[in-house]
PDB file of C-alpha atoms in Angstrom:
ATOM      1  CA  MET A   6      12.549  -8.436 -45.302  1.00 39.00           C
ATOM      2  CA  LEU A   7      14.886  -7.924 -42.385  1.00 39.00           C
ATOM      3  CA  ALA A   8      13.519  -4.473 -41.699  1.00 42.00           C
ATOM      4  CA  ASP A   9       9.965  -5.767 -41.996  1.00 41.00           C
ATOM      5  CA  ALA A  10      10.684  -8.598 -39.557  1.00 43.00           C
ATOM      6  CA  ALA A  11      12.292  -6.213 -37.080  1.00 44.00           C
ATOM      7  CA  GLU A  12       9.272  -3.927 -37.268  1.00 44.00           C
ATOM      8  CA  ARG A  13       6.907  -6.783 -36.500  1.00 41.00           C
ATOM      9  CA  LEU A  14       9.062  -7.877 -33.557  1.00 42.00           C
ATOM     10  CA  TYR A  15       8.955  -4.352 -32.127  1.00 37.00           C
ATOM     11  CA  ILE A  16       5.172  -4.202 -32.390  1.00 42.00           C
ATOM     12  CA  ILE A  17       4.765  -7.525 -30.631  1.00 41.00           C
ATOM     13  CA  SER A  18       7.145  -6.471 -27.865  1.00 43.00           C
ATOM     14  CA  SER A  19       5.305  -3.176 -27.398  1.00 42.00           C
ATOM     15  CA  GLU A  20       1.955  -4.933 -27.088  1.00 47.00           C
ATOM     16  CA  ARG A  21       3.374  -7.298 -24.518  1.00 46.00           C
ATOM     17  CA  TRP A  22       4.743  -4.358 -22.537  1.00 42.00           C
ATOM     18  CA  ARG A  23       1.384  -2.590 -22.552  1.00 48.00           C
ATOM     19  CA  ALA A  24      -0.334  -5.777 -21.423  1.00 51.00           C
ATOM     20  CA  LYS A  25       2.129  -6.471 -18.606  1.00 74.00           C
ATOM     21  CA  GLN A  26       0.438  -7.003 -15.261  1.00 87.00           C
ATOM     22  CA  VAL A  27       1.663  -5.891 -11.883  1.00 94.00           C
ATOM     23  CA  ASN A  28       0.070  -6.250  -8.481  1.00 97.00           C
ATOM     24  CA  LEU A  29      -0.619  -3.090  -6.496  1.00 98.00           C
ATOM     25  CA  LEU A  30      -2.732  -2.142  -3.475  1.00 98.00           C
ATOM     26  CA  ARG A  31      -6.191  -0.655  -3.080  1.00 97.00           C
ATOM     27  CA  THR A  32      -7.790   0.483   0.143  1.00 97.00           C
ATOM     28  CA  ILE A  33     -10.512  -1.731   1.593  1.00 95.00           C
ATOM     29  CA  GLN A  34     -12.923  -1.380   4.515  1.00 90.00           C
ATOM     30  CA  LEU A  35     -14.411  -4.527   5.994  1.00 86.00           C
ATOM     31  CA  ASP A  36     -16.316  -2.552   8.610  1.00 86.00           C
ATOM     32  CA  ALA A  37     -16.742   1.054   9.738  1.00 90.00           C
ATOM     33  CA  SER A  38     -13.771   1.113  12.126  1.00 90.00           C
ATOM     34  CA  ASP A  39     -11.612   3.370   9.939  1.00 92.00           C
ATOM     35  CA  SER A  40     -14.211   6.110  10.343  1.00 91.00           C
ATOM     36  CA  PHE A  41     -13.570   6.056  14.083  1.00 91.00           C
ATOM     37  CA  VAL A  42      -9.826   5.530  14.318  1.00 91.00           C
ATOM     38  CA  PHE A  43      -8.602   7.940  11.622  1.00 94.00           C
ATOM     39  CA  GLU A  44      -9.149  11.676  11.394  1.00 93.00           C
ATOM     40  CA  LYS A  45      -9.597  11.283   7.628  1.00 94.00           C
ATOM     41  CA  PRO A  46     -10.432   7.751   6.499  1.00 95.00           C
ATOM     42  CA  ALA A  47      -9.737   6.745   2.915  1.00 96.00           C
ATOM     43  CA  ALA A  48     -12.607   5.675   0.703  1.00 96.00           C
ATOM     44  CA  ALA A  49     -12.785   2.032  -0.272  1.00 96.00           C
ATOM     45  CA  GLY A  50     -11.097   1.231  -3.575  1.00 97.00           C
ATOM     46  CA  GLU A  51      -8.500   4.010  -3.716  1.00 97.00           C
ATOM     47  CA  TRP A  52      -5.025   3.150  -4.901  1.00 98.00           C
ATOM     48  CA  ALA A  53      -2.984   2.714  -1.736  1.00 97.00           C
ATOM     49  CA  ILE A  54       0.630   3.319  -0.798  1.00 96.00           C
ATOM     50  CA  SER A  55       2.448   3.132   2.506  1.00 94.00           C
ATOM     51  CA  GLY A  56       2.554   6.904   2.849  1.00 91.00           C
ATOM     52  CA  ALA A  57       5.166   6.885   5.596  1.00 91.00           C
ATOM     53  CA  PHE A  58       6.791   9.870   3.889  1.00 90.00           C
ATOM     54  CA  ALA A  59       3.911  12.008   5.169  1.00 89.00           C
ATOM     55  CA  PHE A  60       5.389  11.717   8.667  1.00 88.00           C
ATOM     56  CA  VAL A  61       8.958  12.599   7.720  1.00 82.00           C
ATOM     57  CA  GLY A  62       9.864  15.909   9.295  1.00 72.00           C
ATOM     58  CA  SER A  63       7.013  15.742  11.788  1.00 72.00           C
ATOM     59  CA  ASN A  64       7.444  14.929  15.443  1.00 76.00           C
ATOM     60  CA  ALA A  65       6.029  11.421  15.157  1.00 72.00           C
ATOM     61  CA  ALA A  66       7.049  10.561  18.722  1.00 75.00           C
ATOM     62  CA  ASN A  67       4.584  13.133  20.062  1.00 80.00           C
ATOM     63  CA  LEU A  68       1.590  12.238  17.918  1.00 84.00           C
ATOM     64  CA  GLN A  69      -1.588  11.580  19.874  1.00 88.00           C
ATOM     65  CA  GLY A  70      -5.012  10.101  19.243  1.00 91.00           C
ATOM     66  CA  LYS A  71      -6.098   9.602  15.653  1.00 92.00           C
ATOM     67  CA  ALA A  72      -2.897  11.085  14.243  1.00 91.00           C
ATOM     68  CA  ARG A  73      -0.928   8.509  16.219  1.00 91.00           C
ATOM     69  CA  THR A  74      -3.160   5.738  14.885  1.00 92.00           C
ATOM     70  CA  ALA A  75      -2.567   6.920  11.309  1.00 93.00           C
ATOM     71  CA  PHE A  76       1.163   6.776  11.920  1.00 92.00           C
ATOM     72  CA  ARG A  77       1.092   3.384  13.569  1.00 92.00           C
ATOM     73  CA  ALA A  78      -1.186   1.509  11.195  1.00 93.00           C
ATOM     74  CA  GLY A  79      -2.491   3.460   8.216  1.00 95.00           C
ATOM     75  CA  PHE A  80      -2.041   3.073   4.475  1.00 97.00           C
ATOM     76  CA  LEU A  81      -2.431   6.285   2.487  1.00 97.00           C
ATOM     77  CA  GLY A  82      -5.276   6.466  -0.027  1.00 97.00           C
ATOM     78  CA  LEU A  83      -3.963   8.250  -3.078  1.00 95.00           C
ATOM     79  CA  SER A  84      -7.111  10.140  -4.067  1.00 94.00           C
ATOM     80  CA  SER A  85      -8.265  11.435  -0.683  1.00 95.00           C
ATOM     81  CA  LEU A  86      -4.982  11.314   1.271  1.00 95.00           C
ATOM     82  CA  GLY A  87      -7.032   9.554   3.921  1.00 96.00           C
ATOM     83  CA  ARG A  88      -5.886   6.499   5.826  1.00 96.00           C
ATOM     84  CA  SER A  89      -6.962   2.871   5.643  1.00 96.00           C
ATOM     85  CA  THR A  90      -6.117   0.105   8.111  1.00 95.00           C
ATOM     86  CA  LEU A  91      -6.075  -2.528   5.393  1.00 95.00           C
ATOM     87  CA  ALA A  92      -5.162  -2.668   1.731  1.00 96.00           C
ATOM     88  CA  GLN A  93      -5.952  -5.408  -0.759  1.00 95.00           C
ATOM     89  CA  ILE A  94      -3.666  -6.792  -3.439  1.00 96.00           C
ATOM     90  CA  VAL A  95      -5.156  -6.242  -6.898  1.00 96.00           C
ATOM     91  CA  GLU A  96      -3.980  -6.726 -10.466  1.00 97.00           C
ATOM     92  CA  ALA A  97      -3.046  -3.603 -12.422  1.00 96.00           C
ATOM     93  CA  ASN A  98      -1.863  -3.149 -15.970  1.00 95.00           C
ATOM     94  CA  GLU A  99       0.964  -0.872 -17.044  1.00 95.00           C
ATOM     95  CA  THR A 100      -1.388   1.979 -17.890  1.00 95.00           C
ATOM     96  CA  GLU A 101      -2.865   1.837 -14.393  1.00 96.00           C
ATOM     97  CA  ARG A 102       0.574   1.661 -12.802  1.00 97.00           C
ATOM     98  CA  LEU A 103       1.659   4.742 -14.695  1.00 96.00           C
ATOM     99  CA  SER A 104      -1.504   6.569 -13.642  1.00 96.00           C
ATOM    100  CA  VAL A 105      -0.754   5.726 -10.007  1.00 97.00           C
ATOM    101  CA  VAL A 106       2.781   7.068 -10.408  1.00 97.00           C
ATOM    102  CA  GLU A 107       1.513  10.276 -11.995  1.00 97.00           C
ATOM    103  CA  ALA A 108      -1.216  10.798  -9.382  1.00 96.00           C
ATOM    104  CA  LEU A 109       1.297  10.323  -6.586  1.00 96.00           C
ATOM    105  CA  ALA A 110       3.773  12.663  -8.284  1.00 96.00           C
ATOM    106  CA  VAL A 111       1.130  15.379  -8.417  1.00 95.00           C
ATOM    107  CA  GLN A 112       0.391  14.908  -4.715  1.00 94.00           C
ATOM    108  CA  LEU A 113       4.105  14.998  -3.826  1.00 95.00           C
ATOM    109  CA  ALA A 114       4.607  18.220  -5.763  1.00 94.00           C
ATOM    110  CA  ALA A 115       1.440  19.856  -4.437  1.00 92.00           C
ATOM    111  CA  GLY A 116       1.620  19.028  -0.769  1.00 88.00           C
ATOM    112  CA  PHE A 117       4.771  17.187   0.264  1.00 89.00           C
ATOM    113  CA  GLY A 118       7.614  19.469  -0.689  1.00 87.00           C
ATOM    114  CA  ALA A 119       8.822  18.002  -3.984  1.00 90.00           C
ATOM    115  CA  PRO A 120      10.649  20.867  -5.758  1.00 91.00           C
ATOM    116  CA  ASP A 121       9.229  20.033  -9.195  1.00 93.00           C
ATOM    117  CA  LEU A 122       7.150  17.434 -10.996  1.00 93.00           C
ATOM    118  CA  LEU A 123      10.148  15.621 -12.465  1.00 94.00           C
ATOM    119  CA  THR A 124      11.653  15.055  -9.021  1.00 94.00           C
ATOM    120  CA  ALA A 125       8.214  14.061  -7.749  1.00 94.00           C
ATOM    121  CA  ARG A 126       7.854  11.464 -10.518  1.00 96.00           C
ATOM    122  CA  LEU A 127      11.166   9.865  -9.616  1.00 95.00           C
ATOM    123  CA  ALA A 128      10.094   9.593  -5.970  1.00 95.00           C
ATOM    124  CA  ALA A 129       6.671   8.311  -7.015  1.00 96.00           C
ATOM    125  CA  GLU A 130       8.244   5.594  -9.179  1.00 96.00           C
ATOM    126  CA  GLU A 131      10.247   4.402  -6.167  1.00 95.00           C
ATOM    127  CA  GLU A 132       7.201   4.422  -3.887  1.00 95.00           C
ATOM    128  CA  VAL A 133       5.028   2.506  -6.366  1.00 96.00           C
ATOM    129  CA  ALA A 134       7.831   0.006  -7.017  1.00 95.00           C
ATOM    130  CA  PHE A 135       8.025  -0.568  -3.268  1.00 95.00           C
ATOM    131  CA  VAL A 136       4.283  -1.205  -3.130  1.00 96.00           C
ATOM    132  CA  ALA A 137       4.579  -3.693  -5.997  1.00 96.00           C
ATOM    133  CA  SER A 138       7.361  -5.501  -4.114  1.00 94.00           C
ATOM    134  CA  LEU A 139       4.910  -6.183  -1.285  1.00 93.00           C
ATOM    135  CA  CYS A 140       2.340  -7.713  -3.608  1.00 94.00           C
ATOM    136  CA  HIS A 141       3.796 -11.071  -4.623  1.00 89.00           C
ATOM    137  CA  HIS A 142       0.781 -12.855  -3.094  1.00 89.00           C
ATOM    138  CA  PRO A 143      -2.346 -13.567  -5.183  1.00 90.00           C
ATOM    139  CA  PRO A 144      -4.895 -10.793  -5.784  1.00 92.00           C
ATOM    140  CA  GLY A 145      -7.435 -10.573  -2.982  1.00 91.00           C
ATOM    141  CA  VAL A 146      -4.949 -11.048  -0.148  1.00 92.00           C
ATOM    142  CA  LEU A 147      -5.102  -8.284   2.463  1.00 94.00           C
ATOM    143  CA  VAL A 148      -2.098  -6.394   3.810  1.00 94.00           C
ATOM    144  CA  ALA A 149      -1.674  -4.591   7.148  1.00 94.00           C
ATOM    145  CA  VAL A 150       1.133  -2.272   8.213  1.00 94.00           C
ATOM    146  CA  THR A 151       2.613  -1.390  11.585  1.00 92.00           C
ATOM    147  CA  ARG A 152       5.077   1.444  12.098  1.00 91.00           C
ATOM    148  CA  ARG A 153       7.273   2.668  14.875  1.00 90.00           C
ATOM    149  CA  LEU A 154       9.829   5.388  15.373  1.00 86.00           C
ATOM    150  CA  GLU A 155      13.239   4.064  16.374  1.00 85.00           C
ATOM    151  CA  HIS A 156      16.178   6.414  16.898  1.00 83.00           C
ATOM    152  CA  GLY A 157      14.656   8.943  14.549  1.00 82.00           C
ATOM    153  CA  VAL A 158      13.976   6.356  11.813  1.00 87.00           C
ATOM    154  CA  ILE A 159      10.490   5.214  10.778  1.00 89.00           C
ATOM    155  CA  ARG A 160      10.401   1.433  10.557  1.00 90.00           C
ATOM    156  CA  GLU A 161       7.564  -0.454   8.878  1.00 92.00           C
ATOM    157  CA  VAL A 162       6.464  -4.072   9.037  1.00 92.00           C
ATOM    158  CA  PHE A 163       3.898  -5.420   6.574  1.00 93.00           C
ATOM    159  CA  ARG A 164       1.790  -8.510   7.169  1.00 91.00           C
ATOM    160  CA  THR A 165      -0.447 -10.371   4.758  1.00 89.00           C
ATOM    161  CA  LEU A 166      -3.813 -11.603   5.985  1.00 83.00           C
ATOM    162  CA  ARG A 167      -6.121 -14.439   5.054  1.00 69.00           C
ATOM    163  CA  PRO A 168      -9.467 -15.555   6.518  1.00 59.00           C
ATOM    164  CA  ARG A 169      -9.043 -17.659   9.622  1.00 59.00           C
ATOM    165  CA  GLU A 170     -10.238 -21.203   9.036  1.00 58.00           C
ATOM    166  CA  GLY A 171     -13.568 -22.101  10.599  1.00 53.00           C
ATOM    167  CA  THR A 172     -14.819 -18.522  10.972  1.00 49.00           C
ATOM    168  CA  GLY A 173     -17.303 -18.581   8.093  1.00 50.00           C
ATOM    169  CA  HIS A 174     -18.170 -15.014   7.190  1.00 46.00           C
ATOM    170  CA  THR A 175     -17.068 -13.357  10.433  1.00 42.00           C
ATOM    171  CA  PRO A 176     -14.437 -10.600  10.091  1.00 46.00           C
ATOM    172  CA  ALA A 177     -11.549 -12.542  11.609  1.00 45.00           C
ATOM    173  CA  PHE A 178      -8.195 -12.960   9.921  1.00 47.00           C
ATOM    174  CA  GLU A 179      -4.779 -14.343  10.679  1.00 49.00           C
ATOM    175  CA  PHE A 180      -1.343 -13.167   9.678  1.00 47.00           C
ATOM    176  CA  VAL A 181       0.300 -15.481   7.182  1.00 48.00           C
ATOM    177  CA  GLU A 182       3.572 -13.741   6.391  1.00 48.00           C
ATOM    178  CA  VAL A 183       5.625 -10.867   7.698  1.00 46.00           C
ATOM    179  CA  ILE A 184       7.299  -8.668   5.082  1.00 49.00           C
ATOM    180  CA  GLY A 185      10.088  -6.431   6.328  1.00 47.00           C
ATOM    181  CA  GLU A 186      12.079  -6.171   9.499  1.00 42.00           C
ATOM    182  CA  ASP A 187      11.471  -7.823  12.841  1.00 43.00           C
ATOM    183  CA  ALA A 188       9.772 -11.013  11.693  1.00 41.00           C
ATOM    184  CA  ALA A 189       7.259 -11.223  14.511  1.00 40.00           C
ATOM    185  CA  PRO A 190       5.552 -14.473  15.556  1.00 35.00           C
ATOM    186  CA  LEU A 191       2.276 -15.263  13.811  1.00 32.00           C
ATOM    187  CA  GLU A 192      -0.647 -13.700  15.581  1.00 34.00           C
ATOM    188  CA  HIS A 193      -4.364 -13.234  15.068  1.00 33.00           C
ATOM    189  CA  LEU A 194      -6.223 -10.061  14.226  1.00 38.00           C
ATOM    190  CA  ASP A 195      -9.898  -9.732  15.077  1.00 41.00           C
ATOM    191  CA  LEU A 196     -11.100  -6.911  12.853  1.00 41.00           C
ATOM    192  CA  ALA A 197     -14.229  -6.478  14.947  1.00 39.00           C
ATOM    193  CA  GLY A 198     -11.959  -5.423  17.823  1.00 44.00           C
ATOM    194  CA  LEU A 199      -9.637  -3.346  15.687  1.00 41.00           C
ATOM    195  CA  GLU A 200     -10.717   0.044  17.029  1.00 38.00           C
ATOM    196  CA  LYS A 201     -10.037  -0.984  20.603  1.00 42.00           C
ATOM    197  CA  GLY A 202      -6.649  -2.434  19.687  1.00 39.00           C
ATOM    198  CA  MET A 203      -5.518   0.755  17.971  1.00 38.00           C
ATOM    199  CA  HIS A 204      -5.800   2.706  21.219  1.00 41.00           C
ATOM    200  CA  SER A 205      -3.881   0.220  23.357  1.00 41.00           C
TER     201      SER A 205
END
């Protein structure tokens, strides 16, 4: 009986683990601006990560034009390796999280200098865990990123976005929380003017 009870407990625990939910990010396009501001825009609905590691080892201080925009304000779409200005918090189950980790590991090994797939998986687990740490808001909330190079270190600030009250269906949002360093004052983001703002 004790063995039987232990076996049942293990099965229940395993099912709960498989059903565990985590919030992650997917790319989203509210207008066509990403097609203009990025050399390679991500498709809508790709799993998204920060992707700051793509700029490590490059001379980020000398980036110009669309490459500079990707550095300053682009999430990395995992399938295309394109960039997206915004990402949306979505629910994911454990199977999906593991698939994101594996897909990222493959990309790290294939194009970002990881010496082997095992090392790439460890790095991918850290990157996906970081993404999950940004997603404690409800699904549907949008996230924006800004980056800068400071004394040779890439620094990132993440902001969550919600529709601005009284705007109806116009593409205007406001920052509601800053995640990361340099807690900047609340400010407004007009997505219709996003392309112009990226070049300022």
